[in-house]
Short mmCIF file of C-alpha atoms and ligand atoms in Angstrom, two decimals:
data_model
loop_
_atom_site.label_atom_id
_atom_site.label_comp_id
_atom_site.label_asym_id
_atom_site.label_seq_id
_atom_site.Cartn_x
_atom_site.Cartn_y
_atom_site.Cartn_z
CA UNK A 1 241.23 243.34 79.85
CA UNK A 2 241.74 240.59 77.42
CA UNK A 3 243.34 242.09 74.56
CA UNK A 4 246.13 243.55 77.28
CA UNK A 5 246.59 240.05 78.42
CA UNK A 6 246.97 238.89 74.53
CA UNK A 7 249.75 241.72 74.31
CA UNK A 8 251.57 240.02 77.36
CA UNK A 9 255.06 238.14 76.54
CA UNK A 10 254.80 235.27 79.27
CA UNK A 11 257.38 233.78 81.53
CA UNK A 12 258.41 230.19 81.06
CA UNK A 13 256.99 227.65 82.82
CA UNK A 14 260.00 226.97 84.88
CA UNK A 15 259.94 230.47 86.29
CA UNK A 16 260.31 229.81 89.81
CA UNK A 17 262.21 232.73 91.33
CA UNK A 18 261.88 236.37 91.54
CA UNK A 19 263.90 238.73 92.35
CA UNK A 20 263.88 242.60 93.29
CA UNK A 21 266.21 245.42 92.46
CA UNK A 22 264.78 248.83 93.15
CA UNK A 23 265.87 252.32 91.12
CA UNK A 24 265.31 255.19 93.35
CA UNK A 25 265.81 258.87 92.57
CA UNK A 26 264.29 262.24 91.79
CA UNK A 27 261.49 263.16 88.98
CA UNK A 28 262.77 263.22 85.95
CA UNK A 29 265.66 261.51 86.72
CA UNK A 30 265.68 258.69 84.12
CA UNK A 31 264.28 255.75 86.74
CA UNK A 32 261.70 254.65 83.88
CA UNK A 33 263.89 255.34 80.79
CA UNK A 34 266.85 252.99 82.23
CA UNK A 35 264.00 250.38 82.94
CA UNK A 36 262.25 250.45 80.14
CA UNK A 37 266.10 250.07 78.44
CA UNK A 38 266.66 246.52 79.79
CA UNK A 39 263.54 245.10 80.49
CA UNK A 40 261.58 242.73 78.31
CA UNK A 41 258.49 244.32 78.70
CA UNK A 42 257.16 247.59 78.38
CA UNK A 43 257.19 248.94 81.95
CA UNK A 44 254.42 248.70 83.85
CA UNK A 45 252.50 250.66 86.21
CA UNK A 46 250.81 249.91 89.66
CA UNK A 47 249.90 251.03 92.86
CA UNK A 48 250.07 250.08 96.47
CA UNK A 49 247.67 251.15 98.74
CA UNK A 50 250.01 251.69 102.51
CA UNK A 51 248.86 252.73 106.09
CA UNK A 52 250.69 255.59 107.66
CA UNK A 53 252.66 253.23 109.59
CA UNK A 54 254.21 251.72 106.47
CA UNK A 55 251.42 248.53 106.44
CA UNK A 56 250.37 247.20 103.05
CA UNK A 57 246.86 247.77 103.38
CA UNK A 58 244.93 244.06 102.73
CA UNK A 59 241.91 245.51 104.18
CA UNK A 60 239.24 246.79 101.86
CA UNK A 61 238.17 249.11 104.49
CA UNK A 62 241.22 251.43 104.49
CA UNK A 63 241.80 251.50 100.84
CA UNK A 64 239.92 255.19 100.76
CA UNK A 65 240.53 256.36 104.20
CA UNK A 66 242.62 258.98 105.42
CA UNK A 67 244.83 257.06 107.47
CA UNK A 68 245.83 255.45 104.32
CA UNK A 69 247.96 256.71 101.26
CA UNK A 70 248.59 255.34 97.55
CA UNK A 71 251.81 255.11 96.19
CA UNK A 72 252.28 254.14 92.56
CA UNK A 73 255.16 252.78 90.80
CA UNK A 74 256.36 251.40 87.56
CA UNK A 75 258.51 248.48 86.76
CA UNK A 76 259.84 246.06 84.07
CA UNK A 77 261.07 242.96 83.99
CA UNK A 78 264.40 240.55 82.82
CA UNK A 79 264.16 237.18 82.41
CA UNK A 80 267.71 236.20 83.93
CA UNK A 81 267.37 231.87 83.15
CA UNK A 82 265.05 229.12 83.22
CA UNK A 83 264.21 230.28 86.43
CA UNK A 84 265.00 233.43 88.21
CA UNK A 85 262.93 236.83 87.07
CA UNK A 86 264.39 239.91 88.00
CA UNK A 87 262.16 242.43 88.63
CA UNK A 88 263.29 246.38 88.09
CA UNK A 89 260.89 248.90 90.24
CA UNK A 90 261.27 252.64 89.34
CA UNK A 91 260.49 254.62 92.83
CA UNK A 92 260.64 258.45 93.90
CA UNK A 93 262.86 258.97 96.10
CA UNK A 94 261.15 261.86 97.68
CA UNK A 95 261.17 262.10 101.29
CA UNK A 96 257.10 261.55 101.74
CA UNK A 97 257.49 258.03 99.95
CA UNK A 98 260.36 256.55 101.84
CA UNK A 99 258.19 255.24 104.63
CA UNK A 100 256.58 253.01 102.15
CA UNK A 101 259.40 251.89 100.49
CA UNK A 102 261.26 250.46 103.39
CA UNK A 103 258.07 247.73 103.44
CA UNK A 104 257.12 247.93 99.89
CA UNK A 105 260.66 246.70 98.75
CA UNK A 106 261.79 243.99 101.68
CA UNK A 107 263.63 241.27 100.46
CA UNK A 108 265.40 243.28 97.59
CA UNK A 109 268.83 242.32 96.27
CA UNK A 110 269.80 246.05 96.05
CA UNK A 111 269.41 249.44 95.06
CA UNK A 112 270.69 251.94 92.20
CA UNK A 113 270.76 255.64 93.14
CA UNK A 114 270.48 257.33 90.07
CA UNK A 115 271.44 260.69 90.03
CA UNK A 116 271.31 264.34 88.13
CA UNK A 117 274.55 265.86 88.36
CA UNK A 118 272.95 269.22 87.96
CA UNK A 119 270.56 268.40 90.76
CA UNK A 120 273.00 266.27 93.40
CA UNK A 121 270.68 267.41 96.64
CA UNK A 122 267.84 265.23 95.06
CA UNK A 123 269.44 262.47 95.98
CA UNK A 124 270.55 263.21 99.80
CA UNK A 125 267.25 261.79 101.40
CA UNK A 126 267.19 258.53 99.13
CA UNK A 127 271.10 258.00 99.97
CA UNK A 128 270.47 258.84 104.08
CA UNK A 129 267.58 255.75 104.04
CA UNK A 130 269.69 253.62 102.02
CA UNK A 131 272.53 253.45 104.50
CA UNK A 132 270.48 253.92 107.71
CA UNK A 133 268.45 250.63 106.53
CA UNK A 134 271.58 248.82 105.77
CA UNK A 135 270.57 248.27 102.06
CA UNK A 136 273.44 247.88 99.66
CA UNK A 137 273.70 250.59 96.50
CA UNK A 138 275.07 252.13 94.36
CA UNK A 139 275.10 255.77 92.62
CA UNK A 140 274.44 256.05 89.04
CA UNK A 141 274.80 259.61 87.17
CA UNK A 142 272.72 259.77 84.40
CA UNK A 143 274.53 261.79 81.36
CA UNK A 144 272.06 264.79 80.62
CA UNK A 145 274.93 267.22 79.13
CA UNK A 146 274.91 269.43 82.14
CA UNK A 147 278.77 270.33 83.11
CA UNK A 148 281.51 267.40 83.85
CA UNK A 149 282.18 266.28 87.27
CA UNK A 150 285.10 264.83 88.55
CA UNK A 151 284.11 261.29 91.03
CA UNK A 152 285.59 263.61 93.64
CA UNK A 153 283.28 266.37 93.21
CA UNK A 154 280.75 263.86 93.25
CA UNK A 155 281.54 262.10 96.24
CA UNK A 156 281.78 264.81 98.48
CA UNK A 157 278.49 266.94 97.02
CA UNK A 158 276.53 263.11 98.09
CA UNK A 159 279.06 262.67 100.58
CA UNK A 160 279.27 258.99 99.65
CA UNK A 161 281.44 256.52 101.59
CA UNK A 162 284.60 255.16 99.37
CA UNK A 163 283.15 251.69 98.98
CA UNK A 164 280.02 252.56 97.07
CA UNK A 165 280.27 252.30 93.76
CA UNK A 166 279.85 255.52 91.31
CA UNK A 167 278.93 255.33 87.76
CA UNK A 168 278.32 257.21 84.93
CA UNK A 169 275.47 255.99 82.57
CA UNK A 170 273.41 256.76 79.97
CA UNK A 171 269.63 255.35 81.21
CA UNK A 172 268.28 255.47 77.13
CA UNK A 173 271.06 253.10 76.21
CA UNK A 174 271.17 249.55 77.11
CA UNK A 175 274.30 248.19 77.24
CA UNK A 176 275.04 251.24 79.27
CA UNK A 177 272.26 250.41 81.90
CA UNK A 178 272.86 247.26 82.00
CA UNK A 179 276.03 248.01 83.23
CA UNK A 180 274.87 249.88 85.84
CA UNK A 181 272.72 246.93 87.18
CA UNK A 182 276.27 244.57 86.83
CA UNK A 183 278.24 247.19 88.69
CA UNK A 184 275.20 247.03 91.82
CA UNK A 185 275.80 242.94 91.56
CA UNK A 186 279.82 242.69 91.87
CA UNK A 187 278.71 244.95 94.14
CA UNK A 188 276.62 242.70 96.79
CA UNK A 189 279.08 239.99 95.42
CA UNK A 190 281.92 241.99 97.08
CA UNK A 191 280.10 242.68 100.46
CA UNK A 192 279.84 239.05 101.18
CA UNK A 193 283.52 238.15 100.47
CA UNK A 194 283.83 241.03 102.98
CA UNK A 195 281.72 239.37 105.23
CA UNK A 196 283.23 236.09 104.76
CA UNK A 197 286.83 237.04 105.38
CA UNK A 198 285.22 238.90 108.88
CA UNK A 199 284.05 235.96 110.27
CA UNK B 1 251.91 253.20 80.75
CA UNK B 2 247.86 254.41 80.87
CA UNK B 3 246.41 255.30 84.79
CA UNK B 4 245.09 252.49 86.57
CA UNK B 5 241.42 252.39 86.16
CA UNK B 6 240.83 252.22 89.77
CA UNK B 7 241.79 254.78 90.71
CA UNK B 8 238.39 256.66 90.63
CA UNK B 9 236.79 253.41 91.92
CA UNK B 10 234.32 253.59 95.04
CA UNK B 11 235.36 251.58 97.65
CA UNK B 12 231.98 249.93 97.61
CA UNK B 13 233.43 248.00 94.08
CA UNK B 14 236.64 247.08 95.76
CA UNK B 15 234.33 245.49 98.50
CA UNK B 16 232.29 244.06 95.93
CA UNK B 17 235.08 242.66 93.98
CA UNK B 18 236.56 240.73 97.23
CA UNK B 19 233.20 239.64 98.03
CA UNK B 20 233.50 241.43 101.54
CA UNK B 21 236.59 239.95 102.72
CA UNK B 22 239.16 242.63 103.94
CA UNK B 23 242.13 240.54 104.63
CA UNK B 24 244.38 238.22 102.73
CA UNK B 25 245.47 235.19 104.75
CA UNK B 26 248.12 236.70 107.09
CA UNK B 27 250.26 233.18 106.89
CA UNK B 28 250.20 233.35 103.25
CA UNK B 29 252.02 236.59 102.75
CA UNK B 30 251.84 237.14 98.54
CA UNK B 31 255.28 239.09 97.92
CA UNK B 32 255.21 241.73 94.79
CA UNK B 33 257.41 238.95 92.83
CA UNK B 34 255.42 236.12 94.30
CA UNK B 35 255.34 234.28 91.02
CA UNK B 36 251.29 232.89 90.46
CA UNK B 37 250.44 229.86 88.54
CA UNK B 38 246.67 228.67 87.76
CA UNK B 39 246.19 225.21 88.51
CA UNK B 40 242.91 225.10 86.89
CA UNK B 41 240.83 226.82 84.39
CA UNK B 42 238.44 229.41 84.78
CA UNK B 43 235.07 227.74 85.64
CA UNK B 44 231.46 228.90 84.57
CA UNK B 45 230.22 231.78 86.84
CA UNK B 46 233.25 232.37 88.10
CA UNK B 47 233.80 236.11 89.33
CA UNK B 48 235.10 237.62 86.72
CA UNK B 49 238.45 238.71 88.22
CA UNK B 50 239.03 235.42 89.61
CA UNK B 51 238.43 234.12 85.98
CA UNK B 52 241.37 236.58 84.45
CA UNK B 53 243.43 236.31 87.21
CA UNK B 54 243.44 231.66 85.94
CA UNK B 55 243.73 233.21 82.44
CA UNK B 56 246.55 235.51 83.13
CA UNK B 57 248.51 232.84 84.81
CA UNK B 58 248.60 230.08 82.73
CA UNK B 59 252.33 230.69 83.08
CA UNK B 60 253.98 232.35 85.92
CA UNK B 61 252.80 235.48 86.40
CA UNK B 62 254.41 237.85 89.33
CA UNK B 63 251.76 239.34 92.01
CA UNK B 64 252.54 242.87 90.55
CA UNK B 65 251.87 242.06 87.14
CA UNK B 66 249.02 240.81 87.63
CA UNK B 67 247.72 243.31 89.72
CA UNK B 68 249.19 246.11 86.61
CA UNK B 69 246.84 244.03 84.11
CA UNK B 70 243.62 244.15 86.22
CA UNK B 71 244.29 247.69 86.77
CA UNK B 72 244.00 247.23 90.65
CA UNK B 73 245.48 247.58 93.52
CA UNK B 74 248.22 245.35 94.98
CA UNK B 75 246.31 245.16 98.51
CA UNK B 76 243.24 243.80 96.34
CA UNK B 77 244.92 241.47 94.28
CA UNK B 78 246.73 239.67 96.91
CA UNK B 79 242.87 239.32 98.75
CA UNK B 80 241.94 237.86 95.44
CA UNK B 81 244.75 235.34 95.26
CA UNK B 82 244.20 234.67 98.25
CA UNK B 83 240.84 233.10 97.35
CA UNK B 84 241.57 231.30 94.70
CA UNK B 85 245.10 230.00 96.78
CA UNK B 86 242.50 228.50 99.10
CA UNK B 87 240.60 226.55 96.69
CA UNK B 88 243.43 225.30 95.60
CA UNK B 89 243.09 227.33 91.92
CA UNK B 90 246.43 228.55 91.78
CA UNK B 91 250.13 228.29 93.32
CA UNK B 92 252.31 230.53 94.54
CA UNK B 93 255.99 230.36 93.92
CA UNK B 94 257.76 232.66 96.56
CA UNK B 95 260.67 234.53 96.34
CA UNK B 96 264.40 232.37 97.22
CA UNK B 97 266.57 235.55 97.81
CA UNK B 98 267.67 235.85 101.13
CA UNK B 99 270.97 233.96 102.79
CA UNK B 100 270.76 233.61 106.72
CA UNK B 101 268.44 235.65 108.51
CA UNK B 102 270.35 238.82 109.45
CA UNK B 103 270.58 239.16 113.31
CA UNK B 104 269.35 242.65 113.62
CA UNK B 105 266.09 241.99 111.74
CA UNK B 106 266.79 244.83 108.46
CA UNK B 107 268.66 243.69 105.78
CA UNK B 108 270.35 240.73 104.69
CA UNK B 109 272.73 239.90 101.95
CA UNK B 110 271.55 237.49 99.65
CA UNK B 111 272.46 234.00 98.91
CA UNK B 112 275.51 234.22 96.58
CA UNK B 113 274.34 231.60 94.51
CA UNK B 114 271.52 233.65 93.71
CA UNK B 115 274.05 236.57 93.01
CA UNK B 116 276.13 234.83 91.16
CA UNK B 117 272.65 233.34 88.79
CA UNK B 118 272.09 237.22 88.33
CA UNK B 119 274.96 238.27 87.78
CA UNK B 120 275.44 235.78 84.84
CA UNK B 121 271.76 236.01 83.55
CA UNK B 122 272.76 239.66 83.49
CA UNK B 123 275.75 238.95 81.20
CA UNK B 124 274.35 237.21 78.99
CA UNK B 125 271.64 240.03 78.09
N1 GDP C 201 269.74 263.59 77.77
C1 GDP C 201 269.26 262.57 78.45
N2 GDP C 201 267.94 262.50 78.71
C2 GDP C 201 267.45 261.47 79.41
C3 GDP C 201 268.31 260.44 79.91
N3 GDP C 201 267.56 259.56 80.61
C4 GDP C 201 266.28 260.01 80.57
N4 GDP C 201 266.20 261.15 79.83
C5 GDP C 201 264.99 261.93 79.57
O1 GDP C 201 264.60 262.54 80.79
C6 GDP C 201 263.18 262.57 80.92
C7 GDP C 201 262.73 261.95 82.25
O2 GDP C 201 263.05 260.57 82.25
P1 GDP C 201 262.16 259.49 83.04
O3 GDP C 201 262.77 258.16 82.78
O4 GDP C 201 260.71 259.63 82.73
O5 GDP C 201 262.41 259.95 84.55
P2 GDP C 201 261.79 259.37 85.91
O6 GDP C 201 260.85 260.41 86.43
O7 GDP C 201 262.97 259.23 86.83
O8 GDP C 201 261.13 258.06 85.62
C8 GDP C 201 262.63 261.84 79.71
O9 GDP C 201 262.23 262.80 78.77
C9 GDP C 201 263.83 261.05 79.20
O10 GDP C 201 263.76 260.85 77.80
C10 GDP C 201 269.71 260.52 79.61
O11 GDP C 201 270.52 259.68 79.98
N5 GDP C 201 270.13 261.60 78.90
MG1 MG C 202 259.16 257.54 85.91
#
């Protein structure tokens, strides 16, 4: 325990604020290489033990019953200024894990839908929770050589509303996903100019 | 990125390790970015978790690493904070994200200064 806390690169003492932005897609889709490409640390793994009904579970009790299940999930971190963290968590999108997210991930600034091209219908479920819970993404294809795309095609295999944004990335290189997480910002930025000009 | 060493834990060590408790303070909620920060040094006979928890947060430390260091469970680690919250051990630095509370209780944009800190943060990677 104490040599992995020697290993640790600390946060400043100011460090006062963090923040959440959550990378959801299939296996294999690139979720831990894109955070381990921007973050500071090497990404880290943990677990959250959850109730059926989408509870953290606090209680002892229920961390081995059946009612309860584990979900684990890796994630990395950016220090942004002298005082706002952002936090990147890597999470399956598959359908049996979405129940946790929705609590597991409250209070998060956004999320990035990254993609397969060769394997579009992975994403379906991860995009139909997104919108239903009203949380702001956007769609990400990561580059693994399979055959090119036009947006189009793209938009209409995810069936994707014109205002989300669609990339293409590259999740090993870093410029490239840090673009990605830019792209989800000037995102939210945009929504609440929408918003404004609404009300 | 090794397993958690919990995993294969009996629940009779995760009752041991929160000293029987089964609930963190429900008024108190620890978020997974809850940043921690040890207002005091590990003491003599400390549990030992409490003690690395005071070690590990000598600077701000976020409620999921430190629960990815211990190798344990979020749920656990936010009844051990909890603790040492209460004796007045540590703080906790919440999370400033959210603009108004949205109306229909899901989502709601955040504050665009925030945005606007991130987005320049970001930049400047
Ligand atoms: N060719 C290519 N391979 C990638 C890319 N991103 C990730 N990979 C590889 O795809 C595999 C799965 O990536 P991983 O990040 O573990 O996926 P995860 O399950 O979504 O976390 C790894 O072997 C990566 O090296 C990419 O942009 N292009
Ligand atoms: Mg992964």
């Amino acid at each position: 325990m104490d040599s992995a806390i020697s290993e640790r690169t600390p946060l400043t003492s100011t460090a006062d604020n963090g923040l959440k932005i959550v990378i959801v897609g299939g296996f294999g889709v690139g979720k831990t290489t894109l955070v381990r490409s921007v973050s500071e640390i090497r990404p880290l793994n943990t677990e959250e033990t959850m109730t059926r009904a989408g509870e953290a579970v606090d209680d002892v009790a229920q961390v081995h019953t059946k009612t309860s299940t584990t979900v684990a999930f890796d994630f990395g971190r950016i220090t942004l200024d002298a005082h706002n963290v952002l936090y990147l968590f890597g999470a399956p999108g598959q359908e049996r894990f979405w129940f946790l997210w929705d609590r597991l991930f409250a209070g998060t600034l956004g999320a990035v839908v990254l993609v397969d091209t060769r394997r579009l219908a992975d994403s379906w479920y991860a995009i139909d929770r997104l919108e239903h819970h009203g949380m702001p993404f956007i769609v990400a294809c990561n580059d693994f050589g399979g055959p090119a795309h036009t947006e189009q095609e793209i938009r209409e295999a995810l069936d994707l509303a014109d205002h989300v944004p669609l990339v293409e990335c590259d999740a090993r290189d870093r410029s490239s996903s840090k673009y990605v997480l830019i792209t989800l910002v000037t995102h939210l930025q945009r929504l609440h100019a929408l918003r404004e000009t609404r009300t | 990125m090794s397993p958690a060493s919990h995993r294969d834990e009996s629940p009779d060590r995760l009752y041991t390790l929160t000293g029987g408790r089964t609930r963190s303070a429900p008024d108190a909620p620890f978020d997974l970015v809850t940043l921690v920060v040890a207002e005091s040094d590990p003491a003599p006979g400390m549990q030992s978790e409490h003690a690395a928890i005071l070690r590990l947060c000598r600077r701000p430390t976020a409620v999921v690493e430190v629960a990815a260091e211990l190798a344990l469970p979020v749920g656990i680690v936010r009844i051990l904070l909890a603790d040492l919250l209460g004796t007045g051990r540590i703080s906790a630095r919440h999370p400033r994200t959210s603009g108004p509370a949205d109306p229909s209780g899901s989502y709601s944009l955040p504050d665009p200064d925030i945005l606007e800190q991130v987005l320049v943060g970001l930049r400047n990677l």
